């Protein structure tokens, strides 16, 4: 009882000091705010925006200022969304999209838009339909990266007033109805058949060209051989003519006799030849040729 009485007496005598100490402790606790690296705090004073606290230790005015909103600045992914769109060539397609974003300016996000995810989803759906409507189906499927870049740029411009940065916008799938897929398959098969026919025709044309080139090459080679033979014959004739010019009539007679001997030899070598017809002057020709050869020796 004595200890309790003494505590009560001490508290009564130092009530003001204790109250001030408690006020200071509470003020410190309320005035110091530690913000995590992945968040930002929006501070209000009497319901009005006062400041935005970044990561680390921050000081606010206790009892006047309060942390009204704690906003995560991590990148977020919206749920994959499917929306119908009609292309420029009147084909109904279903586009599956995925969007990633993060909040850069929490004060804009908090005070300018209520449901961020729903707003971004609606904006993306409208932009996707507008972009797909300006393109044909083949362009959508072949230029998907270009479509994604346009969608991302327009979405970024649309959500800029909300303090949001769109980091990624993807088209995950372009789905067609059964009738359109069947029509496209028929068109694809027809295109394949056309390409096969074109390839076959090209092969035949190439074969004809190669055959013509072969015939032309053979003709050129034959003509070249004939030209060489003619040149050789002309050269031989020139040599004979020069020999006749130098040696007179004897050289001419020698050449005639030699040709006769060669003709008879060729006739004798013929297949199945049993009888050799020898002209009456053949023996004289042999004799003349032997005399000339003997004379030349």
PDB file of C-alpha atoms in Angstrom:
ATOM      1  CA  UNK A   1       0.000   0.000   0.000  1.00  0.00           C
ATOM      2  CA  UNK A   2       2.860   2.321   0.706  1.00  0.00           C
ATOM      3  CA  UNK A   3       4.309   1.833  -2.815  1.00  0.00           C
ATOM      4  CA  UNK A   4       0.982   2.455  -4.494  1.00  0.00           C
ATOM      5  CA  UNK A   5       0.437   5.523  -2.389  1.00  0.00           C
ATOM      6  CA  UNK A   6       3.847   6.845  -3.303  1.00  0.00           C
ATOM      7  CA  UNK A   7       3.209   6.261  -7.047  1.00  0.00           C
ATOM      8  CA  UNK A   8      -0.103   8.054  -6.848  1.00  0.00           C
ATOM      9  CA  UNK A   9       1.503  10.914  -4.980  1.00  0.00           C
ATOM     10  CA  UNK A  10       4.341  11.103  -7.578  1.00  0.00           C
ATOM     11  CA  UNK A  11       1.902  10.996 -10.471  1.00  0.00           C
ATOM     12  CA  UNK A  12      -0.224  13.711  -8.934  1.00  0.00           C
ATOM     13  CA  UNK A  13       2.743  15.964  -8.352  1.00  0.00           C
ATOM     14  CA  UNK A  14       4.232  15.346 -11.867  1.00  0.00           C
ATOM     15  CA  UNK A  15       1.068  14.929 -13.921  1.00  0.00           C
ATOM     16  CA  UNK A  16       1.926  17.781 -16.262  1.00  0.00           C
ATOM     17  CA  UNK A  17       5.395  16.421 -16.922  1.00  0.00           C
ATOM     18  CA  UNK A  18       4.059  12.940 -17.601  1.00  0.00           C
ATOM     19  CA  UNK A  19       1.368  14.310 -19.932  1.00  0.00           C
ATOM     20  CA  UNK A  20       3.942  16.322 -21.870  1.00  0.00           C
ATOM     21  CA  UNK A  21       6.205  13.272 -22.156  1.00  0.00           C
ATOM     22  CA  UNK A  22       3.348  11.147 -23.432  1.00  0.00           C
ATOM     23  CA  UNK A  23       2.381  13.855 -25.907  1.00  0.00           C
ATOM     24  CA  UNK A  24       5.940  14.027 -27.220  1.00  0.00           C
ATOM     25  CA  UNK A  25       6.157  10.248 -27.616  1.00  0.00           C
ATOM     26  CA  UNK A  26       2.824  10.067 -29.439  1.00  0.00           C
ATOM     27  CA  UNK A  27       3.813  13.012 -31.651  1.00  0.00           C
ATOM     28  CA  UNK A  28       7.033  11.306 -32.618  1.00  0.00           C
ATOM     29  CA  UNK A  29       5.202   8.092 -33.418  1.00  0.00           C
ATOM     30  CA  UNK A  30       2.632   9.945 -35.501  1.00  0.00           C
ATOM     31  CA  UNK A  31       5.117  12.296 -37.176  1.00  0.00           C
ATOM     32  CA  UNK A  32       7.660   9.735 -38.379  1.00  0.00           C
ATOM     33  CA  UNK A  33       6.702   7.561 -41.313  1.00  0.00           C
ATOM     34  CA  UNK A  34       8.929   4.836 -42.777  1.00  0.00           C
ATOM     35  CA  UNK A  35       7.962   4.108 -46.374  1.00  0.00           C
ATOM     36  CA  UNK A  36       8.995   0.773 -47.983  1.00  0.00           C
ATOM     37  CA  UNK A  37      10.947   0.800 -51.239  1.00  0.00           C
ATOM     38  CA  UNK A  38       8.011  -0.632 -53.190  1.00  0.00           C
ATOM     39  CA  UNK A  39       5.428   1.919 -52.034  1.00  0.00           C
ATOM     40  CA  UNK A  40       4.552   5.595 -51.918  1.00  0.00           C
ATOM     41  CA  UNK A  41       2.340   7.272 -49.298  1.00  0.00           C
ATOM     42  CA  UNK A  42      -0.179   9.984 -50.138  1.00  0.00           C
ATOM     43  CA  UNK A  43      -0.485  12.444 -47.226  1.00  0.00           C
ATOM     44  CA  UNK A  44      -3.572  14.598 -46.694  1.00  0.00           C
ATOM     45  CA  UNK A  45      -4.178  17.544 -44.375  1.00  0.00           C
ATOM     46  CA  UNK A  46      -7.800  18.173 -43.521  1.00  0.00           C
ATOM     47  CA  UNK A  47      -8.846  16.095 -46.562  1.00  0.00           C
ATOM     48  CA  UNK A  48      -6.608  17.956 -48.991  1.00  0.00           C
ATOM     49  CA  UNK A  49      -3.492  16.594 -50.707  1.00  0.00           C
ATOM     50  CA  UNK A  50      -0.417  17.628 -48.758  1.00  0.00           C
ATOM     51  CA  UNK A  51       2.488  15.575 -50.144  1.00  0.00           C
ATOM     52  CA  UNK A  52       3.654  12.219 -51.482  1.00  0.00           C
ATOM     53  CA  UNK A  53       6.189  10.371 -49.358  1.00  0.00           C
ATOM     54  CA  UNK A  54       8.901   8.366 -51.096  1.00  0.00           C
ATOM     55  CA  UNK A  55      10.840   5.348 -49.761  1.00  0.00           C
ATOM     56  CA  UNK A  56      12.744   5.915 -46.520  1.00  0.00           C
ATOM     57  CA  UNK A  57      12.154   7.959 -43.352  1.00  0.00           C
ATOM     58  CA  UNK A  58       9.726  10.868 -43.723  1.00  0.00           C
ATOM     59  CA  UNK A  59       8.349  13.443 -41.289  1.00  0.00           C
ATOM     60  CA  UNK A  60       4.808  14.778 -41.235  1.00  0.00           C
ATOM     61  CA  UNK A  61       2.926  17.115 -38.932  1.00  0.00           C
ATOM     62  CA  UNK A  62       1.236  14.934 -36.309  1.00  0.00           C
ATOM     63  CA  UNK A  63      -2.491  15.324 -35.677  1.00  0.00           C
ATOM     64  CA  UNK A  64      -2.756  17.507 -38.813  1.00  0.00           C
ATOM     65  CA  UNK A  65      -1.372  15.261 -41.505  1.00  0.00           C
ATOM     66  CA  UNK A  66      -2.350  11.669 -42.120  1.00  0.00           C
ATOM     67  CA  UNK A  67      -1.384   8.955 -44.573  1.00  0.00           C
ATOM     68  CA  UNK A  68      -4.561   8.596 -46.624  1.00  0.00           C
ATOM     69  CA  UNK A  69      -3.337   6.126 -49.250  1.00  0.00           C
ATOM     70  CA  UNK A  70      -0.529   3.609 -49.495  1.00  0.00           C
ATOM     71  CA  UNK A  71       0.164   2.952 -53.176  1.00  0.00           C
ATOM     72  CA  UNK A  72       2.324   0.121 -54.486  1.00  0.00           C
ATOM     73  CA  UNK A  73       4.630   1.171 -57.327  1.00  0.00           C
ATOM     74  CA  UNK A  74       5.423  -2.378 -58.396  1.00  0.00           C
ATOM     75  CA  UNK A  75       4.586  -3.427 -61.944  1.00  0.00           C
ATOM     76  CA  UNK A  76       1.133  -4.944 -62.242  1.00  0.00           C
ATOM     77  CA  UNK A  77      -0.508  -7.216 -64.777  1.00  0.00           C
ATOM     78  CA  UNK A  78      -4.124  -6.893 -65.745  1.00  0.00           C
ATOM     79  CA  UNK A  79      -6.076 -10.140 -66.170  1.00  0.00           C
ATOM     80  CA  UNK A  80      -6.007 -11.383 -69.759  1.00  0.00           C
ATOM     81  CA  UNK A  81      -8.954  -9.897 -71.607  1.00  0.00           C
ATOM     82  CA  UNK A  82     -10.838 -11.089 -74.709  1.00  0.00           C
ATOM     83  CA  UNK A  83     -12.655  -8.677 -76.969  1.00  0.00           C
ATOM     84  CA  UNK A  84     -14.297  -9.040 -80.357  1.00  0.00           C
ATOM     85  CA  UNK A  85     -13.177  -6.907 -83.262  1.00  0.00           C
ATOM     86  CA  UNK A  86     -14.042  -6.648 -86.957  1.00  0.00           C
ATOM     87  CA  UNK A  87     -11.248  -6.207 -89.483  1.00  0.00           C
ATOM     88  CA  UNK A  88     -11.375  -3.941 -92.510  1.00  0.00           C
ATOM     89  CA  UNK A  89     -12.299  -6.926 -94.714  1.00  0.00           C
ATOM     90  CA  UNK A  90     -15.266  -7.712 -92.414  1.00  0.00           C
ATOM     91  CA  UNK A  91     -13.819 -10.697 -90.572  1.00  0.00           C
ATOM     92  CA  UNK A  92     -14.875 -11.174 -86.946  1.00  0.00           C
ATOM     93  CA  UNK A  93     -11.892 -12.001 -84.734  1.00  0.00           C
ATOM     94  CA  UNK A  94     -11.448 -12.443 -81.010  1.00  0.00           C
ATOM     95  CA  UNK A  95      -8.361 -10.750 -79.618  1.00  0.00           C
ATOM     96  CA  UNK A  96      -6.761 -11.836 -76.340  1.00  0.00           C
ATOM     97  CA  UNK A  97      -4.651  -9.082 -74.790  1.00  0.00           C
ATOM     98  CA  UNK A  98      -2.402  -8.681 -71.766  1.00  0.00           C
ATOM     99  CA  UNK A  99      -1.283  -5.346 -70.288  1.00  0.00           C
ATOM    100  CA  UNK A 100       1.419  -4.530 -67.728  1.00  0.00           C
ATOM    101  CA  UNK A 101       1.595  -1.157 -65.994  1.00  0.00           C
ATOM    102  CA  UNK A 102       2.938   0.617 -62.929  1.00  0.00           C
ATOM    103  CA  UNK A 103       1.979   3.754 -61.042  1.00  0.00           C
ATOM    104  CA  UNK A 104       4.438   6.634 -61.271  1.00  0.00           C
ATOM    105  CA  UNK A 105       2.400   9.495 -59.797  1.00  0.00           C
ATOM    106  CA  UNK A 106       0.114   8.196 -57.039  1.00  0.00           C
ATOM    107  CA  UNK A 107      -1.499  11.608 -56.485  1.00  0.00           C
ATOM    108  CA  UNK A 108      -2.969  11.475 -60.031  1.00  0.00           C
ATOM    109  CA  UNK A 109      -4.032   7.858 -59.722  1.00  0.00           C
ATOM    110  CA  UNK A 110      -5.785   8.432 -56.400  1.00  0.00           C
ATOM    111  CA  UNK A 111      -7.643  11.635 -57.233  1.00  0.00           C
ATOM    112  CA  UNK A 112      -8.403  11.210 -60.961  1.00  0.00           C
ATOM    113  CA  UNK A 113      -9.571   7.632 -61.366  1.00  0.00           C
ATOM    114  CA  UNK A 114     -11.499   5.307 -59.092  1.00  0.00           C
ATOM    115  CA  UNK A 115     -10.902   1.842 -60.587  1.00  0.00           C
ATOM    116  CA  UNK A 116      -7.546   1.804 -62.369  1.00  0.00           C
ATOM    117  CA  UNK A 117      -7.699  -1.766 -63.659  1.00  0.00           C
ATOM    118  CA  UNK A 118     -11.204  -1.397 -65.106  1.00  0.00           C
ATOM    119  CA  UNK A 119     -10.305   1.926 -66.726  1.00  0.00           C
ATOM    120  CA  UNK A 120      -7.202   0.520 -68.390  1.00  0.00           C
ATOM    121  CA  UNK A 121      -9.084  -2.589 -69.569  1.00  0.00           C
ATOM    122  CA  UNK A 122     -11.809  -0.470 -71.151  1.00  0.00           C
ATOM    123  CA  UNK A 123      -9.242   1.788 -72.811  1.00  0.00           C
ATOM    124  CA  UNK A 124      -7.288  -1.151 -74.207  1.00  0.00           C
ATOM    125  CA  UNK A 125     -10.451  -2.786 -75.573  1.00  0.00           C
ATOM    126  CA  UNK A 126     -11.473   0.381 -77.424  1.00  0.00           C
ATOM    127  CA  UNK A 127      -8.009   0.968 -78.881  1.00  0.00           C
ATOM    128  CA  UNK A 128      -7.664  -2.677 -79.974  1.00  0.00           C
ATOM    129  CA  UNK A 129     -11.018  -2.569 -81.785  1.00  0.00           C
ATOM    130  CA  UNK A 130     -10.095   0.695 -83.515  1.00  0.00           C
ATOM    131  CA  UNK A 131      -6.695  -0.562 -84.653  1.00  0.00           C
ATOM    132  CA  UNK A 132      -7.986  -3.944 -85.838  1.00  0.00           C
ATOM    133  CA  UNK A 133     -10.786  -2.206 -87.733  1.00  0.00           C
ATOM    134  CA  UNK A 134      -8.232  -0.331 -89.848  1.00  0.00           C
ATOM    135  CA  UNK A 135      -6.375  -3.493 -90.897  1.00  0.00           C
ATOM    136  CA  UNK A 136      -7.165  -6.575 -92.930  1.00  0.00           C
ATOM    137  CA  UNK A 137      -6.947 -10.027 -91.393  1.00  0.00           C
ATOM    138  CA  UNK A 138      -3.698 -10.898 -93.179  1.00  0.00           C
ATOM    139  CA  UNK A 139      -2.106  -7.687 -91.889  1.00  0.00           C
ATOM    140  CA  UNK A 140      -3.195  -8.439 -88.322  1.00  0.00           C
ATOM    141  CA  UNK A 141      -1.604 -11.882 -88.419  1.00  0.00           C
ATOM    142  CA  UNK A 142       1.578 -10.918 -90.272  1.00  0.00           C
ATOM    143  CA  UNK A 143       2.255  -7.532 -88.613  1.00  0.00           C
ATOM    144  CA  UNK A 144       1.402  -8.384 -85.013  1.00  0.00           C
ATOM    145  CA  UNK A 145       4.472  -6.598 -83.615  1.00  0.00           C
ATOM    146  CA  UNK A 146       3.478  -3.405 -85.405  1.00  0.00           C
ATOM    147  CA  UNK A 147      -0.077  -3.670 -84.062  1.00  0.00           C
ATOM    148  CA  UNK A 148       1.251  -4.203 -80.536  1.00  0.00           C
ATOM    149  CA  UNK A 149       3.495  -1.140 -80.819  1.00  0.00           C
ATOM    150  CA  UNK A 150       0.568   1.041 -81.948  1.00  0.00           C
ATOM    151  CA  UNK A 151      -1.690  -0.250 -79.181  1.00  0.00           C
ATOM    152  CA  UNK A 152       0.964   0.329 -76.525  1.00  0.00           C
ATOM    153  CA  UNK A 153       1.620   3.872 -77.745  1.00  0.00           C
ATOM    154  CA  UNK A 154      -2.045   4.839 -77.781  1.00  0.00           C
ATOM    155  CA  UNK A 155      -2.747   3.240 -74.397  1.00  0.00           C
ATOM    156  CA  UNK A 156       0.240   5.073 -72.903  1.00  0.00           C
ATOM    157  CA  UNK A 157      -1.092   8.396 -74.206  1.00  0.00           C
ATOM    158  CA  UNK A 158      -4.586   7.653 -72.904  1.00  0.00           C
ATOM    159  CA  UNK A 159      -3.520   6.770 -69.333  1.00  0.00           C
ATOM    160  CA  UNK A 160      -0.864   9.467 -69.001  1.00  0.00           C
ATOM    161  CA  UNK A 161      -3.263  11.746 -67.093  1.00  0.00           C
ATOM    162  CA  UNK A 162      -3.730   9.015 -64.499  1.00  0.00           C
ATOM    163  CA  UNK A 163      -0.032   8.938 -63.534  1.00  0.00           C
ATOM    164  CA  UNK A 164       0.407   5.451 -64.997  1.00  0.00           C
ATOM    165  CA  UNK A 165       3.122   4.020 -67.244  1.00  0.00           C
ATOM    166  CA  UNK A 166       2.182   1.146 -69.550  1.00  0.00           C
ATOM    167  CA  UNK A 167       5.283  -1.061 -69.658  1.00  0.00           C
ATOM    168  CA  UNK A 168       3.993  -3.828 -71.916  1.00  0.00           C
ATOM    169  CA  UNK A 169       0.967  -4.509 -74.097  1.00  0.00           C
ATOM    170  CA  UNK A 170       0.733  -7.884 -75.813  1.00  0.00           C
ATOM    171  CA  UNK A 171      -1.652  -9.584 -78.233  1.00  0.00           C
ATOM    172  CA  UNK A 172      -1.579 -13.175 -77.046  1.00  0.00           C
ATOM    173  CA  UNK A 173      -3.930 -14.725 -79.577  1.00  0.00           C
ATOM    174  CA  UNK A 174      -6.071 -13.924 -82.603  1.00  0.00           C
ATOM    175  CA  UNK A 175      -8.926 -16.412 -82.759  1.00  0.00           C
ATOM    176  CA  UNK A 176     -11.343 -16.914 -85.669  1.00  0.00           C
ATOM    177  CA  UNK A 177     -14.765 -18.520 -85.847  1.00  0.00           C
ATOM    178  CA  UNK A 178     -15.161 -21.967 -87.430  1.00  0.00           C
ATOM    179  CA  UNK A 179     -16.580 -20.715 -90.747  1.00  0.00           C
ATOM    180  CA  UNK A 180     -13.768 -18.234 -91.239  1.00  0.00           C
ATOM    181  CA  UNK A 181     -11.142 -20.857 -90.419  1.00  0.00           C
ATOM    182  CA  UNK A 182     -12.721 -23.264 -92.928  1.00  0.00           C
ATOM    183  CA  UNK A 183     -12.778 -20.592 -95.640  1.00  0.00           C
ATOM    184  CA  UNK A 184      -9.163 -19.709 -94.926  1.00  0.00           C
ATOM    185  CA  UNK A 185      -8.188 -23.387 -95.100  1.00  0.00           C
ATOM    186  CA  UNK A 186      -9.844 -23.717 -98.509  1.00  0.00           C
ATOM    187  CA  UNK A 187      -8.055 -20.610 -99.703  1.00  0.00           C
ATOM    188  CA  UNK A 188      -4.767 -21.969 -98.368  1.00  0.00           C
ATOM    189  CA  UNK A 189      -5.254 -25.284-100.158  1.00  0.00           C
ATOM    190  CA  UNK A 190      -6.095 -23.481-103.398  1.00  0.00           C
ATOM    191  CA  UNK A 191      -2.981 -21.362-103.042  1.00  0.00           C
ATOM    192  CA  UNK A 192      -0.860 -24.464-102.455  1.00  0.00           C
ATOM    193  CA  UNK A 193      -2.329 -26.117-105.576  1.00  0.00           C
ATOM    194  CA  UNK A 194      -1.643 -22.993-107.607  1.00  0.00           C
ATOM    195  CA  UNK A 195       1.950 -22.866-106.400  1.00  0.00           C
ATOM    196  CA  UNK A 196       2.398 -26.554-107.273  1.00  0.00           C
ATOM    197  CA  UNK A 197       1.126 -25.936-110.796  1.00  0.00           C
ATOM    198  CA  UNK A 198       3.374 -22.919-111.172  1.00  0.00           C
ATOM    199  CA  UNK A 199       6.352 -24.935-109.927  1.00  0.00           C
ATOM    200  CA  UNK A 200       5.572 -27.750-112.368  1.00  0.00           C
ATOM    201  CA  UNK A 201       5.232 -25.311-115.254  1.00  0.00           C
ATOM    202  CA  UNK A 202       8.486 -23.632-114.274  1.00  0.00           C
ATOM    203  CA  UNK A 203      10.185 -27.046-114.213  1.00  0.00           C
ATOM    204  CA  UNK A 204       8.914 -27.916-117.698  1.00  0.00           C
ATOM    205  CA  UNK A 205       9.951 -24.537-119.051  1.00  0.00           C
ATOM    206  CA  UNK A 206      13.374 -24.947-117.507  1.00  0.00           C
ATOM    207  CA  UNK A 207      13.714 -28.427-119.021  1.00  0.00           C
ATOM    208  CA  UNK A 208      12.874 -27.056-122.471  1.00  0.00           C
ATOM    209  CA  UNK A 209      15.391 -24.258-122.011  1.00  0.00           C
ATOM    210  CA  UNK A 210      18.097 -26.724-120.960  1.00  0.00           C
ATOM    211  CA  UNK A 211      17.337 -28.997-123.948  1.00  0.00           C
ATOM    212  CA  UNK A 212      17.533 -26.025-126.294  1.00  0.00           C
ATOM    213  CA  UNK A 213      20.786 -24.950-124.687  1.00  0.00           C
ATOM    214  CA  UNK A 214      22.151 -28.495-125.135  1.00  0.00           C
ATOM    215  CA  UNK A 215      21.189 -28.545-128.813  1.00  0.00           C
ATOM    216  CA  UNK A 216      22.706 -25.123-129.322  1.00  0.00           C
ATOM    217  CA  UNK A 217      25.887 -26.222-127.594  1.00  0.00           C
ATOM    218  CA  UNK A 218      26.076 -29.388-129.760  1.00  0.00           C
ATOM    219  CA  UNK A 219      25.545 -27.322-132.890  1.00  0.00           C
ATOM    220  CA  UNK A 220      28.245 -24.892-131.820  1.00  0.00           C
ATOM    221  CA  UNK A 221      30.666 -27.726-131.137  1.00  0.00           C
ATOM    222  CA  UNK A 222      29.870 -29.368-134.516  1.00  0.00           C
ATOM    223  CA  UNK A 223      30.390 -26.090-136.294  1.00  0.00           C
ATOM    224  CA  UNK A 224      33.623 -25.573-134.416  1.00  0.00           C
ATOM    225  CA  UNK A 225      34.824 -29.072-135.410  1.00  0.00           C
ATOM    226  CA  UNK A 226      33.920 -28.410-139.021  1.00  0.00           C
ATOM    227  CA  UNK A 227      35.736 -25.113-138.931  1.00  0.00           C
ATOM    228  CA  UNK A 228      38.828 -26.784-137.494  1.00  0.00           C
ATOM    229  CA  UNK A 229      38.647 -29.524-140.168  1.00  0.00           C
ATOM    230  CA  UNK A 230      38.230 -26.900-142.856  1.00  0.00           C
ATOM    231  CA  UNK A 231      41.192 -24.970-141.506  1.00  0.00           C
ATOM    232  CA  UNK A 232      43.254 -28.169-141.501  1.00  0.00           C
ATOM    233  CA  UNK A 233      42.162 -29.003-145.059  1.00  0.00           C
ATOM    234  CA  UNK A 234      42.973 -25.494-146.170  1.00  0.00           C
ATOM    235  CA  UNK A 235      46.355 -25.728-144.512  1.00  0.00           C
ATOM    236  CA  UNK A 236      47.018 -29.096-146.193  1.00  0.00           C
ATOM    237  CA  UNK A 237      45.903 -27.699-149.539  1.00  0.00           C
ATOM    238  CA  UNK A 238      48.213 -24.765-149.069  1.00  0.00           C
ATOM    239  CA  UNK A 239      51.115 -27.053-148.303  1.00  0.00           C
ATOM    240  CA  UNK A 240      50.349 -29.131-151.407  1.00  0.00           C
ATOM    241  CA  UNK A 241      50.023 -26.019-153.505  1.00  0.00           C
ATOM    242  CA  UNK A 242      53.347 -24.757-152.213  1.00  0.00           C
ATOM    243  CA  UNK A 243      54.957 -28.144-152.961  1.00  0.00           C
ATOM    244  CA  UNK A 244      53.547 -28.081-156.493  1.00  0.00           C
ATOM    245  CA  UNK A 245      54.788 -24.571-156.965  1.00  0.00           C
ATOM    246  CA  UNK A 246      58.241 -25.540-155.809  1.00  0.00           C
ATOM    247  CA  UNK A 247      58.588 -29.030-157.413  1.00  0.00           C
ATOM    248  CA  UNK A 248      56.425 -28.713-160.505  1.00  0.00           C
ATOM    249  CA  UNK A 249      54.342 -31.437-162.141  1.00  0.00           C
ATOM    250  CA  UNK A 250      56.036 -34.340-160.360  1.00  0.00           C
ATOM    251  CA  UNK A 251      54.661 -33.254-156.982  1.00  0.00           C
ATOM    252  CA  UNK A 252      51.141 -33.086-158.410  1.00  0.00           C
ATOM    253  CA  UNK A 253      51.411 -36.522-159.934  1.00  0.00           C
ATOM    254  CA  UNK A 254      52.741 -37.874-156.648  1.00  0.00           C
ATOM    255  CA  UNK A 255      49.763 -36.514-154.743  1.00  0.00           C
ATOM    256  CA  UNK A 256      47.307 -38.009-157.261  1.00  0.00           C
ATOM    257  CA  UNK A 257      48.961 -41.407-157.073  1.00  0.00           C
ATOM    258  CA  UNK A 258      49.022 -41.299-153.277  1.00  0.00           C
ATOM    259  CA  UNK A 259      45.297 -40.526-153.158  1.00  0.00           C
ATOM    260  CA  UNK A 260      44.583 -43.469-155.453  1.00  0.00           C
ATOM    261  CA  UNK A 261      46.581 -45.804-153.198  1.00  0.00           C
ATOM    262  CA  UNK A 262      44.687 -44.562-150.123  1.00  0.00           C
ATOM    263  CA  UNK A 263      41.339 -45.051-151.863  1.00  0.00           C
ATOM    264  CA  UNK A 264      42.198 -48.639-152.787  1.00  0.00           C
ATOM    265  CA  UNK A 265      43.334 -49.368-149.225  1.00  0.00           C
ATOM    266  CA  UNK A 266      40.058 -48.063-147.819  1.00  0.00           C
ATOM    267  CA  UNK A 267      38.094 -50.156-150.262  1.00  0.00           C
ATOM    268  CA  UNK A 268      40.021 -53.264-149.273  1.00  0.00           C
ATOM    269  CA  UNK A 269      39.329 -52.745-145.546  1.00  0.00           C
ATOM    270  CA  UNK A 270      35.555 -52.699-145.964  1.00  0.00           C
ATOM    271  CA  UNK A 271      33.633 -55.295-143.956  1.00  0.00           C
ATOM    272  CA  UNK A 272      32.603 -58.427-145.846  1.00  0.00           C
ATOM    273  CA  UNK A 273      34.534 -57.432-148.909  1.00  0.00           C
ATOM    274  CA  UNK A 274      35.539 -60.494-150.912  1.00  0.00           C
ATOM    275  CA  UNK A 275      36.360 -58.932-154.274  1.00  0.00           C
ATOM    276  CA  UNK A 276      38.509 -55.851-154.902  1.00  0.00           C
ATOM    277  CA  UNK A 277      37.976 -53.990-158.110  1.00  0.00           C
ATOM    278  CA  UNK A 278      41.230 -52.533-159.347  1.00  0.00           C
ATOM    279  CA  UNK A 279      41.131 -49.941-162.132  1.00  0.00           C
ATOM    280  CA  UNK A 280      43.203 -50.620-165.203  1.00  0.00           C
ATOM    281  CA  UNK A 281      45.447 -47.744-164.454  1.00  0.00           C
ATOM    282  CA  UNK A 282      45.961 -48.744-160.835  1.00  0.00           C
ATOM    283  CA  UNK A 283      49.180 -50.656-161.534  1.00  0.00           C
ATOM    284  CA  UNK A 284      50.510 -47.749-163.508  1.00  0.00           C
ATOM    285  CA  UNK A 285      49.616 -45.468-160.596  1.00  0.00           C
ATOM    286  CA  UNK A 286      51.480 -47.733-158.182  1.00  0.00           C
ATOM    287  CA  UNK A 287      54.447 -47.776-160.449  1.00  0.00           C
ATOM    288  CA  UNK A 288      54.480 -44.057-160.849  1.00  0.00           C
ATOM    289  CA  UNK A 289      54.170 -43.604-157.107  1.00  0.00           C
ATOM    290  CA  UNK A 290      57.010 -46.054-156.400  1.00  0.00           C
ATOM    291  CA  UNK A 291      59.195 -44.359-158.986  1.00  0.00           C
ATOM    292  CA  UNK A 292      58.523 -40.983-157.418  1.00  0.00           C
ATOM    293  CA  UNK A 293      59.205 -42.288-153.935  1.00  0.00           C
ATOM    294  CA  UNK A 294      62.395 -43.932-155.159  1.00  0.00           C
ATOM    295  CA  UNK A 295      63.394 -40.758-156.871  1.00  0.00           C
ATOM    296  CA  UNK A 296      62.699 -38.793-153.691  1.00  0.00           C
ATOM    297  CA  UNK A 297      64.751 -41.255-151.681  1.00  0.00           C
TER     298      UNK A 297
END
